[in-house]
Coordinates of C-alpha atoms in Angstrom, one line a residue:
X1 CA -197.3 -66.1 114.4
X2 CA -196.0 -62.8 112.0
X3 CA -195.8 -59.5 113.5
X4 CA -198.0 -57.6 110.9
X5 CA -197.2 -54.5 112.2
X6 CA -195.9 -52.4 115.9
X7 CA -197.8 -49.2 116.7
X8 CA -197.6 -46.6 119.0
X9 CA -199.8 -48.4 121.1
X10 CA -200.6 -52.1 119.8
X11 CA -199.1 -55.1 117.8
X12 CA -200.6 -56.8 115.1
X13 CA -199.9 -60.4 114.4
X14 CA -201.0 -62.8 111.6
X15 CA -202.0 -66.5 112.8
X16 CA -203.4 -68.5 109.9
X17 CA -206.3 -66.5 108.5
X18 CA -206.9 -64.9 111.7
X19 CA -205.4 -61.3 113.5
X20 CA -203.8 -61.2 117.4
X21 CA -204.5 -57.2 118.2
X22 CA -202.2 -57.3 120.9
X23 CA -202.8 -53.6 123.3
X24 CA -199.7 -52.6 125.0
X25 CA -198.9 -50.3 127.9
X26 CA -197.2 -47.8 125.8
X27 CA -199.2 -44.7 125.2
X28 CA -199.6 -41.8 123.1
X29 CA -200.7 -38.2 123.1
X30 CA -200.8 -36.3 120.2
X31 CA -200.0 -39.0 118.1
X32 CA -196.2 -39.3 119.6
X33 CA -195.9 -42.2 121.8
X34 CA -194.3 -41.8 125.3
X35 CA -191.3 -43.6 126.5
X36 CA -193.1 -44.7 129.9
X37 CA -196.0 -47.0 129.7
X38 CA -198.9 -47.1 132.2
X39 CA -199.0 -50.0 133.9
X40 CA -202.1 -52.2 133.3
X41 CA -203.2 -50.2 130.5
X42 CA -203.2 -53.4 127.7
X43 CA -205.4 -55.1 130.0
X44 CA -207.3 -52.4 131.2
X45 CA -208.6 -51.3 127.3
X46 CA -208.9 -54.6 125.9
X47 CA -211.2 -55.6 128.7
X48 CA -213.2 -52.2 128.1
X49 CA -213.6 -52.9 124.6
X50 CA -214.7 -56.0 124.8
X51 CA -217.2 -55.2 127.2
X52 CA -218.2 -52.4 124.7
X53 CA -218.5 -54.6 121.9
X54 CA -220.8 -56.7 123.5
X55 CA -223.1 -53.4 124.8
X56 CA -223.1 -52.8 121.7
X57 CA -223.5 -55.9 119.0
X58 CA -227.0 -55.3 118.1
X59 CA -226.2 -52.1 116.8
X60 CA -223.3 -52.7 114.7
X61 CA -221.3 -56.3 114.0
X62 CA -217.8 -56.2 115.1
X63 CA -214.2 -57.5 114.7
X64 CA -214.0 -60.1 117.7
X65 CA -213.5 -63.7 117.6
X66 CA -212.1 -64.4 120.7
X67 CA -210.7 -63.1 123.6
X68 CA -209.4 -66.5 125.1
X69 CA -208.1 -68.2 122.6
X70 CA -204.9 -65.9 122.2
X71 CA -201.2 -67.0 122.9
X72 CA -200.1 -67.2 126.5
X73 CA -198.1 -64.5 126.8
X74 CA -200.4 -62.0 125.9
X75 CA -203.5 -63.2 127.8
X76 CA -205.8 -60.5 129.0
X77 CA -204.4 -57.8 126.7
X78 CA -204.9 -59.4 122.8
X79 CA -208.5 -60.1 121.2
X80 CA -208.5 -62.5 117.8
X81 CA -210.3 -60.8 114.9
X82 CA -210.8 -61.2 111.3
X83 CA -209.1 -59.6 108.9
X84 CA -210.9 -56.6 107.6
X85 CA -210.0 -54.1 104.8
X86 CA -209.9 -51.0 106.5
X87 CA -211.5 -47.8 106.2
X88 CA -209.1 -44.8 105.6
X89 CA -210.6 -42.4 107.9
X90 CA -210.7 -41.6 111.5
X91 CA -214.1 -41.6 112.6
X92 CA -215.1 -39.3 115.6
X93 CA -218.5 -38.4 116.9
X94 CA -218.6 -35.3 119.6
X95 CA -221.3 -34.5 121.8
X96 CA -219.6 -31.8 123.9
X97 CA -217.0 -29.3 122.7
X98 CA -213.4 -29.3 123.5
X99 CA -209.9 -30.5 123.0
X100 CA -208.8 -29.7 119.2
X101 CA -212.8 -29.3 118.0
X102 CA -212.9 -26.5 120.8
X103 CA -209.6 -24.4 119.7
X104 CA -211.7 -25.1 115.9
X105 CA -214.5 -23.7 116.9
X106 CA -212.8 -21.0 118.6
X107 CA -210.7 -20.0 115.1
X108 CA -213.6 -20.4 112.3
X109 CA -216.8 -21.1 114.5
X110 CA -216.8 -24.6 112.4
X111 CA -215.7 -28.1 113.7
X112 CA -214.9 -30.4 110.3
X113 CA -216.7 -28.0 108.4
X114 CA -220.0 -28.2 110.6
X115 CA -221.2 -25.0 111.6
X116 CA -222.0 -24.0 115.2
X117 CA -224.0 -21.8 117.2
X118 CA -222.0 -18.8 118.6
X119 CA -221.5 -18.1 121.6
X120 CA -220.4 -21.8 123.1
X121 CA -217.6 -22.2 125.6
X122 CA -215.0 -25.0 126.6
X123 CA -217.2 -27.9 127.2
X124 CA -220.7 -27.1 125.8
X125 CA -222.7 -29.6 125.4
X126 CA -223.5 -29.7 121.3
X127 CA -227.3 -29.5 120.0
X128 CA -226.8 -32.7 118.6
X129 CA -224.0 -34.8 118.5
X130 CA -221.7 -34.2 114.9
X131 CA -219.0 -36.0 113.0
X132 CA -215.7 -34.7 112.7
X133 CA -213.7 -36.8 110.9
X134 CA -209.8 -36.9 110.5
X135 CA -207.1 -38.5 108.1
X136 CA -205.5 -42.2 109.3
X137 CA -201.9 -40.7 109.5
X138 CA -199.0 -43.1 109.1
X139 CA -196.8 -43.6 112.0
X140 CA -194.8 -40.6 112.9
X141 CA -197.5 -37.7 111.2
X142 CA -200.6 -36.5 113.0
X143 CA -203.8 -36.9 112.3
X144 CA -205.3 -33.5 110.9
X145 CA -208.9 -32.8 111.0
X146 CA -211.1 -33.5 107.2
X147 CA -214.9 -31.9 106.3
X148 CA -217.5 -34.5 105.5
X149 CA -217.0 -33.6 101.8
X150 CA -213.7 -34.7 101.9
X151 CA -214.8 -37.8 103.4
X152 CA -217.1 -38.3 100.5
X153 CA -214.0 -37.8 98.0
X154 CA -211.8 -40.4 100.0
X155 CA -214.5 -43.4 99.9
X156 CA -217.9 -42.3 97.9
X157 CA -221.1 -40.5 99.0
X158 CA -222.8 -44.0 99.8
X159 CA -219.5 -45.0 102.0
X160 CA -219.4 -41.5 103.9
X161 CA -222.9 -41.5 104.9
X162 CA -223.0 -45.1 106.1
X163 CA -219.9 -44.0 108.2
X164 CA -221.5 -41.1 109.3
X165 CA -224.4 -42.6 110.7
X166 CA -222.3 -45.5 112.5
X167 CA -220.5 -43.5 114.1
X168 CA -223.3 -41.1 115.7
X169 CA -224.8 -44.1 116.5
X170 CA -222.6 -46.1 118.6
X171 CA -221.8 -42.8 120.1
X172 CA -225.5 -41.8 120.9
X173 CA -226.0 -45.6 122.6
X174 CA -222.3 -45.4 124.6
X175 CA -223.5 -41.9 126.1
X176 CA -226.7 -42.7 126.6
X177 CA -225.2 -46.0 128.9
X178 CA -222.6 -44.1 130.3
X179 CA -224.7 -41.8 131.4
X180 CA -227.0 -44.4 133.7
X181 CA -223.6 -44.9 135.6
X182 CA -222.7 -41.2 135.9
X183 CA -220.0 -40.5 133.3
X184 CA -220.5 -38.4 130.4
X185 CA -219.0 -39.2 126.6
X186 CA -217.8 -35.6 125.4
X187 CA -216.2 -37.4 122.6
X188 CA -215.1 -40.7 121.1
X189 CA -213.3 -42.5 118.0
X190 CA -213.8 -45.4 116.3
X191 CA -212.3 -47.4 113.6
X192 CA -214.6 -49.4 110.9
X193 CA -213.2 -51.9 108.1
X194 CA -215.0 -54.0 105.9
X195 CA -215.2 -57.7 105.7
X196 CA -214.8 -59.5 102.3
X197 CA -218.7 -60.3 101.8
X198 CA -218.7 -56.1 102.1
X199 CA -220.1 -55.7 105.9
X200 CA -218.6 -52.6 107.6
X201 CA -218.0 -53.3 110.9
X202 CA -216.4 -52.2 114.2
X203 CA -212.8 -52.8 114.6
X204 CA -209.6 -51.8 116.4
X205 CA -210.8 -50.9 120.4
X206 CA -214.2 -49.1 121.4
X207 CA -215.3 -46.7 123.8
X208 CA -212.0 -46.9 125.6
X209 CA -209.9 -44.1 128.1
X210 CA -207.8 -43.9 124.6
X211 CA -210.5 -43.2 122.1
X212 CA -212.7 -41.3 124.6
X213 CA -213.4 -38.3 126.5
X214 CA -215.1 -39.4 129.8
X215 CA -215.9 -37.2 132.2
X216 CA -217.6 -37.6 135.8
X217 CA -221.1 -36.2 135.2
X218 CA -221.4 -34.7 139.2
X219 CA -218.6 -32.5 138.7
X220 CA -219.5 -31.3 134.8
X221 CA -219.9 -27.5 134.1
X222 CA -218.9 -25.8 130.8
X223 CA -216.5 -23.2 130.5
X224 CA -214.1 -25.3 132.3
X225 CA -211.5 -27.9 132.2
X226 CA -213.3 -30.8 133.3
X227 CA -211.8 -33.7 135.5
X228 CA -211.1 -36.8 132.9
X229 CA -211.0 -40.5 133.3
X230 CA -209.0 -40.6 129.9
X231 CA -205.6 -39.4 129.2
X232 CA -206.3 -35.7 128.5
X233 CA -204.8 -35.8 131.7
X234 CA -201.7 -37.0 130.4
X235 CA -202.0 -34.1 127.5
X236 CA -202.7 -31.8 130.3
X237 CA -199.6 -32.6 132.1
X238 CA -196.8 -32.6 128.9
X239 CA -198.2 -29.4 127.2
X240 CA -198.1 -28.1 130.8
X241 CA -194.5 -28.5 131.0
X242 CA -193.9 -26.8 128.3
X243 CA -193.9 -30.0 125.6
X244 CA -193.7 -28.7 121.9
X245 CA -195.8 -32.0 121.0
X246 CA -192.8 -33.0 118.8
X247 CA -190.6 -36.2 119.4
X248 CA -188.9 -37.3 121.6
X249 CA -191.7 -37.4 124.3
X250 CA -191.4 -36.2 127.8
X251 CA -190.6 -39.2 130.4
X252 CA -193.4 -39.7 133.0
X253 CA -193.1 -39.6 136.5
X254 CA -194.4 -42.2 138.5
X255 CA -197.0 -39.6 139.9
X256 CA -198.2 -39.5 137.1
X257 CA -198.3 -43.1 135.6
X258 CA -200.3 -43.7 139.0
X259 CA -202.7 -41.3 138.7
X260 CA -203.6 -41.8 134.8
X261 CA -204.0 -45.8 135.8
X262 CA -206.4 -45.0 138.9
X263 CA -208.7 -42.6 136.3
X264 CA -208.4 -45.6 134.1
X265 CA -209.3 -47.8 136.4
X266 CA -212.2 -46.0 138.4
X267 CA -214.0 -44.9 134.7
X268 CA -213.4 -49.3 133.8
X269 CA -215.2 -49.8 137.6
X270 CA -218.1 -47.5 137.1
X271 CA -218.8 -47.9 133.3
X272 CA -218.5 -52.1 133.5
X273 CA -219.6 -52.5 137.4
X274 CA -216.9 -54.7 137.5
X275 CA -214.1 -54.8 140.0
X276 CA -210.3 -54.2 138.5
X277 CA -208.4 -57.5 139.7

């Protein structure tokens, strides 16, 4: 095998015609990684996504190959997938309002150039649920938020629109299942390439504590900070010690590697029905 690439968060490796997406337990916030990994985390995602992928393959094709027939060492934590020519946008559906599309809103009454009602708080639920694209940075640069128009310039009207619609669609079917087992989907993002016969389909991970905003329906009420299974709690914690969101990242204390793997763990439990070995 080739090592394609190393992320903040996964390795890529070429075998024959074939890719290893390899997840790690490193993990990021504001697109800096930090230098203490959660334990389980690799595992813990790639077994969400897969289960994801599968919730959701009538609605759109995806990536996967197989999730056995990987090398050894990284069994449990690498999918094989087929090489896909990937779309250069970050595609992000929200349903409720917060994190950066809140502090948005907040500024310009706008979230990616969609207009919304006035008066909404931290954690509104959204009349409908919207896309808010951003760019793909490259290592090292953040993502910045881009209107659908600019979307449109980047790949074509036809292109846009098909991403678009994806994208409100696997989020609309993820929230409405996550909601039968009590956890709400404020937000999510999801990665789409396209195949060399031209199929755009789902790639990367889906639906995960990374990519996500889940929150434990029982306890939700706007104009609040909710309580997160994702790592917003990790966010919650740097920028509460004073973290300028620059590198070098904060180390973690074991605290609070423990408590970001439980809410990873307890949202895998509830949202799969499976037990965490």
């Amino acid at each position: 095998m080739e090592l394609l690439h190393s992320g903040k968060v996964r390795d890529v490796y070429a075998d024959g015609e074939d890719l290893i997406l390899v997840a790690s337990d490193r993990v990021s916030i504001y697109d800096v990684a930090l230098p203490t990994p959660i334990p389980d985390k690799g595992r813990l995602l790639t077994a969400l996504s897969l289960w994801w992928f599968e919730q959701l393959s009538d609605l759109v094709p995806n990536h996967v190959i197989s999730a056995t027939d990987v090398p050894a060492e990284f069994a449990g934590r690498a999918i094989r997938c087929r090489r896909l020519d990937m779309v250069p946008v970050e595609c992000v559906a929200r349903g409720y309002l917060t994190g950066g599309g809140f502090a948005e809103y907040q500024r310009t009454g706008a979230v990616s150039g969609v207009e919304l009602p006035r008066g909404l708080v931290e954690a509104s639920i959204l009349p409908e649920p919207i896309f808010t694209p951003s760019t793909k940075a490259p290592k090292g640069e953040h993502d910045e938020p881009i209107t659908y128009a600019e979307v449109v310039d980047k790949v074509g009207a036809e292109t846009a629109e098909r991403l678009r619609q994806i994208t409100i669609d696997v989020y609309r079917r993820g929230a409405e299942i996550a909601a039968d087992r009590g956890i709400l989907i404020a937000d999510t993002k999801i990665e789409l390439g396209w195949t060399p016969d031209g199929t755009l389909i789902l790639a990367d991970e889906l639906l995960t504590s990374d990519s996500s905003r889940f929150w434990p329906a029982e306890s939700y009420q706007p104009g609040r900070t909710q309580f997160s299974f994702d790592k917003q709690y990790l966010r919650d914690w740097a920028t509460g010690g004073g973290w300028d969101r620059q590198p070098p990242a904060p180390e973690v204390p074991a605290e609070v590697v423990e408590a970001t793997r439980a809410r990873y763990v307890e949202v895998y439990e509830k949202l799969t029905g499976n037990r965490w070995a």
